mmCIF file of C-alpha atoms in Angstrom:
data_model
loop_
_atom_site.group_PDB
_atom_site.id
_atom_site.type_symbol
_atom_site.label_atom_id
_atom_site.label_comp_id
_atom_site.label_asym_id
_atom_site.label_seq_id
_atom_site.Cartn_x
_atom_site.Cartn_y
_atom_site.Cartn_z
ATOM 1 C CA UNK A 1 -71.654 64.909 -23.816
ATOM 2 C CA UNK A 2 -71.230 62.770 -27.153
ATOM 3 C CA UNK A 3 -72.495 58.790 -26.545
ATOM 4 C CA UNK A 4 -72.548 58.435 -30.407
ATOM 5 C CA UNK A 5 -69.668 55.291 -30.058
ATOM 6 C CA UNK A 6 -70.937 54.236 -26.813
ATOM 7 C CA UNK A 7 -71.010 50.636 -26.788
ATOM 8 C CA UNK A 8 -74.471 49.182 -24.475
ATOM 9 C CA UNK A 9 -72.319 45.647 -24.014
ATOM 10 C CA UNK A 10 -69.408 47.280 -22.317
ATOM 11 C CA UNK A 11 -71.282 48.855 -19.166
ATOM 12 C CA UNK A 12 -73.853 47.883 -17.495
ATOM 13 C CA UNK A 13 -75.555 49.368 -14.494
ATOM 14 C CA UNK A 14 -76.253 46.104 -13.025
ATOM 15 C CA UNK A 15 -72.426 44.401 -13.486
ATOM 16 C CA UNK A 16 -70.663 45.363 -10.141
ATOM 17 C CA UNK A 17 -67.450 43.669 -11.909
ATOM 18 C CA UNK A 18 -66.835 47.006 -14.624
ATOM 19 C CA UNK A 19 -63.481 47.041 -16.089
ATOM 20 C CA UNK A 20 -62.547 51.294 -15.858
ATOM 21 C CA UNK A 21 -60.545 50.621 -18.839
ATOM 22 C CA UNK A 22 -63.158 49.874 -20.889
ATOM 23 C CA UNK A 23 -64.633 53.329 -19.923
ATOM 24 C CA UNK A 24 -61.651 55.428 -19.582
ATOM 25 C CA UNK A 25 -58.552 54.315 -22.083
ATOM 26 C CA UNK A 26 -55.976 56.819 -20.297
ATOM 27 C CA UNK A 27 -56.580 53.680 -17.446
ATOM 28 C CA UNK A 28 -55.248 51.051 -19.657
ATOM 29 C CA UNK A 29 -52.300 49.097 -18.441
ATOM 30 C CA UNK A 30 -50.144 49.435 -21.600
ATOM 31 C CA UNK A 31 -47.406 46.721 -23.004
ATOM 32 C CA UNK A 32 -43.893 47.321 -23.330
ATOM 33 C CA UNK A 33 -41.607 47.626 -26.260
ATOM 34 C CA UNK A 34 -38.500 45.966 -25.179
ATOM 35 C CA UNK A 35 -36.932 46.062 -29.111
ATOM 36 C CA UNK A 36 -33.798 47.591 -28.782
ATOM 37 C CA UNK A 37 -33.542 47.686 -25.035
ATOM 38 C CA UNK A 38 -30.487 46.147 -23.128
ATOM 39 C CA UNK A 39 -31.809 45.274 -19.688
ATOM 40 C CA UNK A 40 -29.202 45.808 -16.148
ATOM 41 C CA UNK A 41 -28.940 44.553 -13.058
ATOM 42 C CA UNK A 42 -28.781 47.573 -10.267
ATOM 43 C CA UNK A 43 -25.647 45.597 -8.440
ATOM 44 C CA UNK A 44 -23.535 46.294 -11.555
ATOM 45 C CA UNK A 45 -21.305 49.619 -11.834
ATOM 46 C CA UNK A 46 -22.209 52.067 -12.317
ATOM 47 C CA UNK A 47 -25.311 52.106 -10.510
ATOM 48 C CA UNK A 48 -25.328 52.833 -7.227
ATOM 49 C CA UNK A 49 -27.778 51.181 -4.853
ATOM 50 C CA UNK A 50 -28.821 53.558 -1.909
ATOM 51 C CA UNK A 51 -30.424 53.209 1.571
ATOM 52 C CA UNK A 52 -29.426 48.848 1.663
ATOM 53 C CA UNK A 53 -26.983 48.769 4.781
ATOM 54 C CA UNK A 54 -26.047 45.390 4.648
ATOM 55 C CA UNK A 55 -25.928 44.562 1.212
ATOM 56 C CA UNK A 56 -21.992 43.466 1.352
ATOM 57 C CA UNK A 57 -23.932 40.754 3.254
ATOM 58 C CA UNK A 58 -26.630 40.185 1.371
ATOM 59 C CA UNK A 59 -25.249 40.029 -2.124
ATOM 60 C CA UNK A 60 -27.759 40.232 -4.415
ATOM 61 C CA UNK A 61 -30.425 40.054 -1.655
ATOM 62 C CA UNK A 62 -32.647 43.233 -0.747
ATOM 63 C CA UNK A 63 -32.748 43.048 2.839
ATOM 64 C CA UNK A 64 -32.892 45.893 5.472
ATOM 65 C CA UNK A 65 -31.054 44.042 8.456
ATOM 66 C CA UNK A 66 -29.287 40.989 8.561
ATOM 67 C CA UNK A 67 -31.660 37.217 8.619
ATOM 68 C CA UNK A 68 -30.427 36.586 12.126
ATOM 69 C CA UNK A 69 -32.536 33.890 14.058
ATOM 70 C CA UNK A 70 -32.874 35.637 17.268
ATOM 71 C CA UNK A 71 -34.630 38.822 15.265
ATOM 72 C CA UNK A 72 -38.530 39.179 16.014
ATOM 73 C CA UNK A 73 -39.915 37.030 13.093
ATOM 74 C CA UNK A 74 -42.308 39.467 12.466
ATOM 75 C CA UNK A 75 -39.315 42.292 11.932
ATOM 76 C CA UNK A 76 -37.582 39.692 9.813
ATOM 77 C CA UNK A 77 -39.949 39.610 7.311
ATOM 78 C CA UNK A 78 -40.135 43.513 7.530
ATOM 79 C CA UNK A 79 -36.690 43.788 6.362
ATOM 80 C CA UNK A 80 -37.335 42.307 3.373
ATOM 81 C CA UNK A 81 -39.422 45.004 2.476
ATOM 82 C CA UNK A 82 -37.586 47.279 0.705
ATOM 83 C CA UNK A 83 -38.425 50.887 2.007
ATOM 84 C CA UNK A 84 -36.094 53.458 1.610
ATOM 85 C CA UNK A 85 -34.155 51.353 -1.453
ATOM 86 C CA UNK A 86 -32.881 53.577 -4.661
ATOM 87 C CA UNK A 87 -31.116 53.259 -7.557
ATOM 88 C CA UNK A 88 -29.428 56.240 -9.437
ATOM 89 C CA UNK A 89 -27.642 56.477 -12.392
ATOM 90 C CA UNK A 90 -26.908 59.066 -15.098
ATOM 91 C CA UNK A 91 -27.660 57.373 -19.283
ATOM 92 C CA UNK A 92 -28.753 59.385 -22.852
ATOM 93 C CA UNK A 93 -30.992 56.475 -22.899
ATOM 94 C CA UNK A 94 -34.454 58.253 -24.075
ATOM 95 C CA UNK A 95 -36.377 55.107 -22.466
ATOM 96 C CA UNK A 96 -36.545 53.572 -19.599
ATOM 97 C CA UNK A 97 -37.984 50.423 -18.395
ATOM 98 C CA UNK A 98 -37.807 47.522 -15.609
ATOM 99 C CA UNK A 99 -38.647 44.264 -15.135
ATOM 100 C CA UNK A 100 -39.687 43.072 -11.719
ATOM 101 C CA UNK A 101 -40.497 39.859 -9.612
ATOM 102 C CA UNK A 102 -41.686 40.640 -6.378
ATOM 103 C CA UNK A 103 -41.958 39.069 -2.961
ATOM 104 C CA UNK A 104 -45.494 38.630 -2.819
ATOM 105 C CA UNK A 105 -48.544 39.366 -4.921
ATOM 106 C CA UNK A 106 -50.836 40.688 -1.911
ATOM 107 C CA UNK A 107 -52.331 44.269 -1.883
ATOM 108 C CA UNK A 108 -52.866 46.202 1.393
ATOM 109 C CA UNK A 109 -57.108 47.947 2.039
ATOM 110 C CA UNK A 110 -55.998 51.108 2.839
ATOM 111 C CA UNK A 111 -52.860 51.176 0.474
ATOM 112 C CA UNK A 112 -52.407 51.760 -3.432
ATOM 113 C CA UNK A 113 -50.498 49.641 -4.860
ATOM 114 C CA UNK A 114 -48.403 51.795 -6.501
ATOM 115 C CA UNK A 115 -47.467 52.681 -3.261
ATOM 116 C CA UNK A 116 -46.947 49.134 -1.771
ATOM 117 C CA UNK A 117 -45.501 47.317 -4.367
ATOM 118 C CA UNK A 118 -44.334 49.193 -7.129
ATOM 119 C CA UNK A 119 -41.341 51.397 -8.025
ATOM 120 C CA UNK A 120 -41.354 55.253 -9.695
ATOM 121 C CA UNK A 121 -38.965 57.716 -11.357
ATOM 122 C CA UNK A 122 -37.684 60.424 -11.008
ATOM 123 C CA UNK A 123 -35.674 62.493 -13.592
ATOM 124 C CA UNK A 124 -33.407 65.834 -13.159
ATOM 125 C CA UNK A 125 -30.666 65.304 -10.319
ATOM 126 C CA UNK A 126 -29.747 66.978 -6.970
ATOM 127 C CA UNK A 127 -31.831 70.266 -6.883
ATOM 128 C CA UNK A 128 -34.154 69.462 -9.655
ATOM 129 C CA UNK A 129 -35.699 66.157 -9.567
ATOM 130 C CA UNK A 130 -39.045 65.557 -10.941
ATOM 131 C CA UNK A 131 -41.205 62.615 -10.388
ATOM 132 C CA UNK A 132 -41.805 61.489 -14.047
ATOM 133 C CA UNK A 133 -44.538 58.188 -12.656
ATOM 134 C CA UNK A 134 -44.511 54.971 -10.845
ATOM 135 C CA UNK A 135 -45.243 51.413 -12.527
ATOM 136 C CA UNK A 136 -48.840 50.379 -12.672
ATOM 137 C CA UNK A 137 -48.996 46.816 -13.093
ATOM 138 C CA UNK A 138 -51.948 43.779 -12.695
ATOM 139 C CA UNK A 139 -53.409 43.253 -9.009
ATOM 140 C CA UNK A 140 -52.005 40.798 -6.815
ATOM 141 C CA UNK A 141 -49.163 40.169 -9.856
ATOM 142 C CA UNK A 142 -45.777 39.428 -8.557
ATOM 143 C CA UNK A 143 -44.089 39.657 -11.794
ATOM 144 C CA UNK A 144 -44.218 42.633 -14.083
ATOM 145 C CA UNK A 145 -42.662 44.570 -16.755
ATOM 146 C CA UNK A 146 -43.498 48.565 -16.912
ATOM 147 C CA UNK A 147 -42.151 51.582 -18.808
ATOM 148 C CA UNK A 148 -41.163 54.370 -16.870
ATOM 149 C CA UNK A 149 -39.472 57.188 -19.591
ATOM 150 C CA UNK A 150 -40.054 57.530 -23.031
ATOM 151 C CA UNK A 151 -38.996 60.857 -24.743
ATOM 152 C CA UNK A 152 -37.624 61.574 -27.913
ATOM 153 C CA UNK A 153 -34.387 63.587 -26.775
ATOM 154 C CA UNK A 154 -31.094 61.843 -26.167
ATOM 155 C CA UNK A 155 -29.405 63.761 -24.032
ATOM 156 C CA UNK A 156 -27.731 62.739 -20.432
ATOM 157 C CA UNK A 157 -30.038 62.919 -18.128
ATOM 158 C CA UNK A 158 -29.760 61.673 -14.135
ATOM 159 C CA UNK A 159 -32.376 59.115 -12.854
ATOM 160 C CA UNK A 160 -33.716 58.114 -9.420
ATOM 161 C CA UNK A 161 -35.970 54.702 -9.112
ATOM 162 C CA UNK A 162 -37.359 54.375 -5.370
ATOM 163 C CA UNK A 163 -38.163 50.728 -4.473
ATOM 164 C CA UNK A 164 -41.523 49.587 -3.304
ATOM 165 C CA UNK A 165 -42.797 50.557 0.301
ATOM 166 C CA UNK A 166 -44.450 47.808 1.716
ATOM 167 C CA UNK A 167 -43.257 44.229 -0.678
ATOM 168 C CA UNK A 168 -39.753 42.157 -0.892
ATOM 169 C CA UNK A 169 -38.434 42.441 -4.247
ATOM 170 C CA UNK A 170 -36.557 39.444 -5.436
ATOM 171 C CA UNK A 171 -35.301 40.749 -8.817
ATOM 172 C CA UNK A 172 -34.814 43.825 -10.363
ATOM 173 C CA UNK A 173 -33.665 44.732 -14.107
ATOM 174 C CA UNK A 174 -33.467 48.413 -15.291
ATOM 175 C CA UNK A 175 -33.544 48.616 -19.246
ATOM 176 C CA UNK A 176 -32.066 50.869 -21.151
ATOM 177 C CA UNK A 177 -31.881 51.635 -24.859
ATOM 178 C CA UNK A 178 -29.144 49.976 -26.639
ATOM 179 C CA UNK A 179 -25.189 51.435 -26.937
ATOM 180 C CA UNK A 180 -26.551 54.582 -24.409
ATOM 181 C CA UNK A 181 -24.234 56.285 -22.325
ATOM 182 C CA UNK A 182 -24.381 54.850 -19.056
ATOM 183 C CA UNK A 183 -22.486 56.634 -16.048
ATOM 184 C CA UNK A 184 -22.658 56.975 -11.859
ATOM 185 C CA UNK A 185 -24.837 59.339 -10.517
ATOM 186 C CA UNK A 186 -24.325 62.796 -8.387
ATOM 187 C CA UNK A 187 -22.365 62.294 -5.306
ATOM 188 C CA UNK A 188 -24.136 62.990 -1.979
ATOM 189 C CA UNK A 189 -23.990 66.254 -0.535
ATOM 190 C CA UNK A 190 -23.568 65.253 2.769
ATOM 191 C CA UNK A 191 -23.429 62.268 6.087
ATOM 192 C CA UNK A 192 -26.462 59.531 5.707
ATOM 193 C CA UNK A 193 -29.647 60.028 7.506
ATOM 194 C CA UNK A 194 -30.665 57.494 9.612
ATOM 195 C CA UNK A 195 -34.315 56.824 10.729
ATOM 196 C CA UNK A 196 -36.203 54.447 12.834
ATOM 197 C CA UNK A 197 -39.357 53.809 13.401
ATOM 198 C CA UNK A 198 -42.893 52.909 12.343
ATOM 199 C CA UNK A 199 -45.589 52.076 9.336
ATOM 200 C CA UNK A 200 -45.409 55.647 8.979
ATOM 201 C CA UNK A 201 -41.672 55.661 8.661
ATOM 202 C CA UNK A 202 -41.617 52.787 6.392
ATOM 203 C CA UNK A 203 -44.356 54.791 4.179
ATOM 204 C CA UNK A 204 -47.561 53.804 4.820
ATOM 205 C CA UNK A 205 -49.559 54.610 3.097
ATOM 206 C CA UNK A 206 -48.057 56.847 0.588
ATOM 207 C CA UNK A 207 -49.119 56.608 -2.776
ATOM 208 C CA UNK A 208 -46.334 55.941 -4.157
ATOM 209 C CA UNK A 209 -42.548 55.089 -2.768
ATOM 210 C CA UNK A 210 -41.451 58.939 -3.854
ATOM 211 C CA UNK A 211 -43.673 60.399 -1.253
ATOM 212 C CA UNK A 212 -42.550 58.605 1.994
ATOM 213 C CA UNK A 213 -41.469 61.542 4.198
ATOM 214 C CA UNK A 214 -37.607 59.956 4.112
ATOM 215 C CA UNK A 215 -37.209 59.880 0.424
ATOM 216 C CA UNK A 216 -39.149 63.254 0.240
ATOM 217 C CA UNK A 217 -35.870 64.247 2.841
ATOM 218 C CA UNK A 218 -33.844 62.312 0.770
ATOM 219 C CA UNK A 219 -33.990 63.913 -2.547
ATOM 220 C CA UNK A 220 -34.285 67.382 -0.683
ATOM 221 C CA UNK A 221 -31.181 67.671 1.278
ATOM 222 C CA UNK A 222 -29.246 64.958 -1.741
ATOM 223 C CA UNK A 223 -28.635 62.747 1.120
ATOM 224 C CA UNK A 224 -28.126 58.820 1.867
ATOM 225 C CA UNK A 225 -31.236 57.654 4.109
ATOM 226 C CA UNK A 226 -31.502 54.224 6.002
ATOM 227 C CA UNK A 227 -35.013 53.242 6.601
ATOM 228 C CA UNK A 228 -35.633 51.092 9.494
ATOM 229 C CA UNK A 229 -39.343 51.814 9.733
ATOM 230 C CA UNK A 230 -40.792 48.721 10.404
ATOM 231 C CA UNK A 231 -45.080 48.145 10.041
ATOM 232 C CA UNK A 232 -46.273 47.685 13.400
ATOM 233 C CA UNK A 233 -43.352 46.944 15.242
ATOM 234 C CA UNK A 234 -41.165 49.804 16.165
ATOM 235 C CA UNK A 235 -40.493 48.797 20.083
ATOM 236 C CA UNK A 236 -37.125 50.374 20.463
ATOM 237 C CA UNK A 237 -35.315 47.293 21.073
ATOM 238 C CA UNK A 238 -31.390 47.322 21.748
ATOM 239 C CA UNK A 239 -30.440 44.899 19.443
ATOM 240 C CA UNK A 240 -32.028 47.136 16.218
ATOM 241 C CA UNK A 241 -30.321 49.942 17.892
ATOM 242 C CA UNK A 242 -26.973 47.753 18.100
ATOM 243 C CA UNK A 243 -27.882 46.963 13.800
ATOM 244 C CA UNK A 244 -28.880 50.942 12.640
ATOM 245 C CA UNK A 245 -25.517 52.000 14.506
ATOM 246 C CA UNK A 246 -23.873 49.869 12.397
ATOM 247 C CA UNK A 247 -24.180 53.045 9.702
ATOM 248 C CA UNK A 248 -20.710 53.667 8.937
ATOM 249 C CA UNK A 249 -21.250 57.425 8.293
ATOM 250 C CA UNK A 250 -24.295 59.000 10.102
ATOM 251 C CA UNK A 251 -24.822 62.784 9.496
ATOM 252 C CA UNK A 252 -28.331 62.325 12.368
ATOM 253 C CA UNK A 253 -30.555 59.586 13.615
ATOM 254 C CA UNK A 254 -34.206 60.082 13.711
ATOM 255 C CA UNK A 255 -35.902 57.942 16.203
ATOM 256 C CA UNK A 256 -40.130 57.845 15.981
ATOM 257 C CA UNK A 257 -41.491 54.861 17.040
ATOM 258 C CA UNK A 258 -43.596 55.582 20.182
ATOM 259 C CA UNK A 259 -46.688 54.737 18.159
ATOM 260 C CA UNK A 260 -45.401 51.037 18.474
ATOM 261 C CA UNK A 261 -44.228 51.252 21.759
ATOM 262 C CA UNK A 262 -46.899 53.327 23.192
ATOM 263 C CA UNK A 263 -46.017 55.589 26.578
ATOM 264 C CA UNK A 264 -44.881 52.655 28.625
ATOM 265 C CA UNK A 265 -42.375 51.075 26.011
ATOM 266 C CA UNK A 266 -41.155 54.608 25.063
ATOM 267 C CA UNK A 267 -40.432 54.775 29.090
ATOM 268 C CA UNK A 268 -38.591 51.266 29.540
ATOM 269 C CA UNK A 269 -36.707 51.696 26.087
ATOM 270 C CA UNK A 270 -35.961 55.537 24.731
ATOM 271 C CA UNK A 271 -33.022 56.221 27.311
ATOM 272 C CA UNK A 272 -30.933 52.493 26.678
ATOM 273 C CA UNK A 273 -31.734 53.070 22.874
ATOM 274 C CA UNK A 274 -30.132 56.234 22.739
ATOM 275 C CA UNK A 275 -27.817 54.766 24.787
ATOM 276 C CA UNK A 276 -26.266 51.864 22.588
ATOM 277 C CA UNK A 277 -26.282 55.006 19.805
ATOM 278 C CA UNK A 278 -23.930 56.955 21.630
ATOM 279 C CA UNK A 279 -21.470 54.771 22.406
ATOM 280 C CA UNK A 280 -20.544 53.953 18.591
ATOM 281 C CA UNK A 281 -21.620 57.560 17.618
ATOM 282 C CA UNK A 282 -20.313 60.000 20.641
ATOM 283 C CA UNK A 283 -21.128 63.541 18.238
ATOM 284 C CA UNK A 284 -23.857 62.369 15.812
ATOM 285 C CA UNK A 285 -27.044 64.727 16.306
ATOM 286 C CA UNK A 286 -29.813 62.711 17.410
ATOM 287 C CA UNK A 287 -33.853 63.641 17.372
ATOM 288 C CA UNK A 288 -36.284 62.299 18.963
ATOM 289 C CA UNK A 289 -39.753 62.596 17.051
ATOM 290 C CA UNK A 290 -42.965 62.019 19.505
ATOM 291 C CA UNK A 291 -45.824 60.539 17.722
ATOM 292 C CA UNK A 292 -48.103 62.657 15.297
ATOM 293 C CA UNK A 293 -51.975 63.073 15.474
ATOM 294 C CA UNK A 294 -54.018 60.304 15.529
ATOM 295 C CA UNK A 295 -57.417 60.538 14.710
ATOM 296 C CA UNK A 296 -58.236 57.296 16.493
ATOM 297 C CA UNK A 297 -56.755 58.403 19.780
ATOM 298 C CA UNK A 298 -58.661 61.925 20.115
ATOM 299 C CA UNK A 299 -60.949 62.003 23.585
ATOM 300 C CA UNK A 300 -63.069 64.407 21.857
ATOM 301 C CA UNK A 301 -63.548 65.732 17.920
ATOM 302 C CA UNK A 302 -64.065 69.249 17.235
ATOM 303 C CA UNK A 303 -62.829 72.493 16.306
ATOM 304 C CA UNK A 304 -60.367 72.096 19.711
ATOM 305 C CA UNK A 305 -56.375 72.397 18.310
ATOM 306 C CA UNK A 306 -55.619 72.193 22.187
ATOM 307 C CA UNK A 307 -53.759 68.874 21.544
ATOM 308 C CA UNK A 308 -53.009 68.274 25.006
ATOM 309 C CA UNK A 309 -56.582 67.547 25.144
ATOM 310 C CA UNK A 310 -57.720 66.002 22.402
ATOM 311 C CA UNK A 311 -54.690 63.257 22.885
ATOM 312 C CA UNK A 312 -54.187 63.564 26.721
ATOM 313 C CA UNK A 313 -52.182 59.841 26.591
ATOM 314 C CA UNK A 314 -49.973 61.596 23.905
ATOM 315 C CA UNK A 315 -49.659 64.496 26.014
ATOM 316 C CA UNK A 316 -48.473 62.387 28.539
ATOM 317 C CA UNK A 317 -45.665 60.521 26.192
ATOM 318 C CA UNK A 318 -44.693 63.751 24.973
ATOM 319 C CA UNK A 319 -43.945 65.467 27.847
ATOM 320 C CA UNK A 320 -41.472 62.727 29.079
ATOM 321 C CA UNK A 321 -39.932 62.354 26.205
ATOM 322 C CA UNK A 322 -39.298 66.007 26.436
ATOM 323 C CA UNK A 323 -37.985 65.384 29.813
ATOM 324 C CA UNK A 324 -35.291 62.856 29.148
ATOM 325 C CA UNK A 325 -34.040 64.821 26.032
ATOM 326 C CA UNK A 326 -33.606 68.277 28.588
ATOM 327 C CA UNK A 327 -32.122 65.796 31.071
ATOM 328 C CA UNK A 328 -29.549 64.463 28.852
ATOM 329 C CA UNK A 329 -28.489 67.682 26.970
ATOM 330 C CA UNK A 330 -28.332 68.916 31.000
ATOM 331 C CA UNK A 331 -25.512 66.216 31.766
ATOM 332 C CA UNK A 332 -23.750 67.531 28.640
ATOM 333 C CA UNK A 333 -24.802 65.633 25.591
ATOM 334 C CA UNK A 334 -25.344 68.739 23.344
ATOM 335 C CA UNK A 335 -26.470 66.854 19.695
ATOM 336 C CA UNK A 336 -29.851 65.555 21.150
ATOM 337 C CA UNK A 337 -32.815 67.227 20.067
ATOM 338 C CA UNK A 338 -36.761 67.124 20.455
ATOM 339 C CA UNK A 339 -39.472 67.578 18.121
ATOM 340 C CA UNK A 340 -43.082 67.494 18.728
ATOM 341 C CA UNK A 341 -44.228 65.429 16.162
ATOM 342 C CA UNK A 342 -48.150 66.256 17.117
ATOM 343 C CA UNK A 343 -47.241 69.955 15.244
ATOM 344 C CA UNK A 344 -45.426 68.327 12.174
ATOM 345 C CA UNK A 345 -49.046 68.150 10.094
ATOM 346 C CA UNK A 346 -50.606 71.472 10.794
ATOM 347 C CA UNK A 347 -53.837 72.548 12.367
ATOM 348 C CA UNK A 348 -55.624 70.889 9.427
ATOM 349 C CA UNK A 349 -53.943 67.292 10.586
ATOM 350 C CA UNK A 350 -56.945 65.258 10.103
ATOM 351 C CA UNK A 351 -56.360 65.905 6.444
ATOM 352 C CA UNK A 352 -53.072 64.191 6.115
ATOM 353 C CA UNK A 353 -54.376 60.698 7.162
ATOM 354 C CA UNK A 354 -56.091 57.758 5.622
ATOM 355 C CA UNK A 355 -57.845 55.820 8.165
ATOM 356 C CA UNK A 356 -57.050 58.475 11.195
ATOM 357 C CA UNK A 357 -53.381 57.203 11.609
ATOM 358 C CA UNK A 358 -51.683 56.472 8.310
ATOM 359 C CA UNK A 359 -50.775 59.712 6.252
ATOM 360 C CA UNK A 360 -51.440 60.501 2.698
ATOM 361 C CA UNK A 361 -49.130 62.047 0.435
ATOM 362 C CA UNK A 362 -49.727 65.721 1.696
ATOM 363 C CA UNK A 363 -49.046 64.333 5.694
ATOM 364 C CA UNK A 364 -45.830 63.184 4.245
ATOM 365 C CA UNK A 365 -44.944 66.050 2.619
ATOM 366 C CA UNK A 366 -45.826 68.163 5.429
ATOM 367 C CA UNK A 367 -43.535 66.074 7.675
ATOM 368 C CA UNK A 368 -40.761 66.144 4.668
ATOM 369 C CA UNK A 369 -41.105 70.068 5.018
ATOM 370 C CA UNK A 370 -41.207 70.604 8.501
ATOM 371 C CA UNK A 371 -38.438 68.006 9.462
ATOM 372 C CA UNK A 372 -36.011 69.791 6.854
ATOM 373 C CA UNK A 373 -35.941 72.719 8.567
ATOM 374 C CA UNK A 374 -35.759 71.859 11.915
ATOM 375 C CA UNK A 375 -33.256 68.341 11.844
ATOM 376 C CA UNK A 376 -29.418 68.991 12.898
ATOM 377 C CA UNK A 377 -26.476 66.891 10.461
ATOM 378 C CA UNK A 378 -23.291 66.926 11.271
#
């Protein structure tokens, strides 16, 4: 190891407060050229904006569900978190950028930022996207400016920009270089996906918005997804059934909140839930995901994959769940399905979490994986 240009002044064993760019420059937050960009607005044509149900509402408002007084509060401010938001478009522009100003400049313990608060890109199109990288901006900054594409070639290329996970964002412009080619997107290959749910449905805590298990799904099967994971408070009420059945062309619902509701609220609420779905959506497939693993839940830790044991409350959820899904395909509702979301991560679970609950990028993947092959679309 060469310390010939090492500099004493910039490190110091005894200064908790180091700067890692002054060690590592591949770390430093770098400044945008905006010459010759012309910056949009993702509400203009011909971008489309995907997963934002009530936007006709909203205007140019992000907002998950409509700011209705008798909501929760706490899901309220939820839905102005912008999980499950995209924009798409097709441009020869050979750089991209965007300019941001977000909701709030607060960062989450167990939660990158990138993750949280930022956006990434993806390049390619249905088939063959590739994540190119996700904006790295100053901590607890609620305005920024990043570059997300920069290559020499100018040839039409299709992009995908996922919207933060776990932050409102107020404004949004995408630049482009000047007099590109600018066209709409790849049409969807199929009906929207609808979720609800939990943290872990709304992403947390993926590293970055590309790897929450429903944009994962979204780029693999080229499909639409709503996102109505919401942190903490997934309780399966009627009325947020009444607002995700609003989805004016559902190919399946996903419903996986019984980590909010725990076993009793899964019991008072699953059955009138899937209720209010099926009277505005008679045919629409519908799964019911039970919760995954949860390291903080286990009655014993060991080398024991005997899940029944190690979560016996779980066990217990599970099981009726099971029950009222076999009940109601038994009285002739056909497109209701079960999945055992305790086998979604593998025997190896306890490697997909953060803090025991909370996945990383590989739990979501693994979920992404295993739901694709086992979720039913009409």
């Amino acid at each position: 190891m060469c310390l010939k240009n090492f500099k004493k002044e910039s490190f110091s064993m005894s200064n908790p407060t180091v700067n890692i760019e002054k060690l590592d420059q591949y770390m430093a937050l770098k400044p945008v050229n905006e010459d010759g960009l012309t910056y949009y607005s993702p509400f203009e044509k011909p971008f489309r904006l995907a997963g934002s149900l009530f936007q006709a509402q909203h205007g140019t408002i992000f907002r998950r569900i409509p700011a209705e007084p008798e909501i929760n509060p706490r899901v309220s401010e939820l839905a102005n978190y912008t999980a499950g938001f995209q924009v798409q478009f097709k441009s020869t522009s050979c750089r991209v950028s965007i300019k941001v100003k977000l909701r709030h400049g607060e960062i989450m313990q167990h939660m990158p930022q990138t993750g949280s608060s930022s956006f990434d890109l993806y390049v390619g199109g249905p088939g063959a996207w590739r994540a190119v990288r996700s904006a790295a901006f100053p901590l607890h900054a609620k305005e920024f400016s990043a570059e997300l594409y920069n290559r020499p070639e100018k040839n039409w290329r299709e992009y995908l920009l996922n919207f933060p996970l776990y932050n409102g964002v107020e404004e949004l412009w995408i630049g482009l270089e000047e007099n590109s080619g600018l066209e709409a997107p790849s049409e969807f290959s199929g009906r929207d996906l609808v979720i609800y749910g939990t943290s872990i449905t709304q992403g947390g805590c993926a590293s970055r918005p590309g790897m929450a298990w429903s944009n994962i799904l979204s780029r693999r099967l080229n499909r639409q997804i709503f996102n109505f994971g919401f942190s903490g408070n997934g309780r399966g009420e009627v009325q947020m059934a009444e607002f995700i059945a609003q989805v004016q062309n559902p190919g399946a619902f996903v419903l996986d909140y019984e980590a909010n509701a725990q076993y009793e609220g899964i019991k008072n609420t699953l059955e009138d839930f899937i209720a209010v779905l099926r009277k505005h959506h008679p045919q629409v497939p519908i799964t019911v995901i039970s919760r995954a693993p949860d390291g903080n839940l286990m009655a014993a830790f060991g080398a024991n994959d005997d899940l029944d044991k190690t979560h016996p409350e779980s066990a217990e959820s599970c099981e009726f769940q099971l029950a009222l899904v076999n009940r109601l395909r038994a009285a002739g509702d056909r497109n209701i399905y079960f999945i055992d979301g305790r086998k979604l991560l593998g025997l190896d679970w306890d490697e997909c979490l953060v803090d025991g609950c909370h996945f990383t990028d590989l739990g979501f993947y693994r979920m992404a994986e295993n739901l694709s092959k086992y979720l039913v679309f009409n």
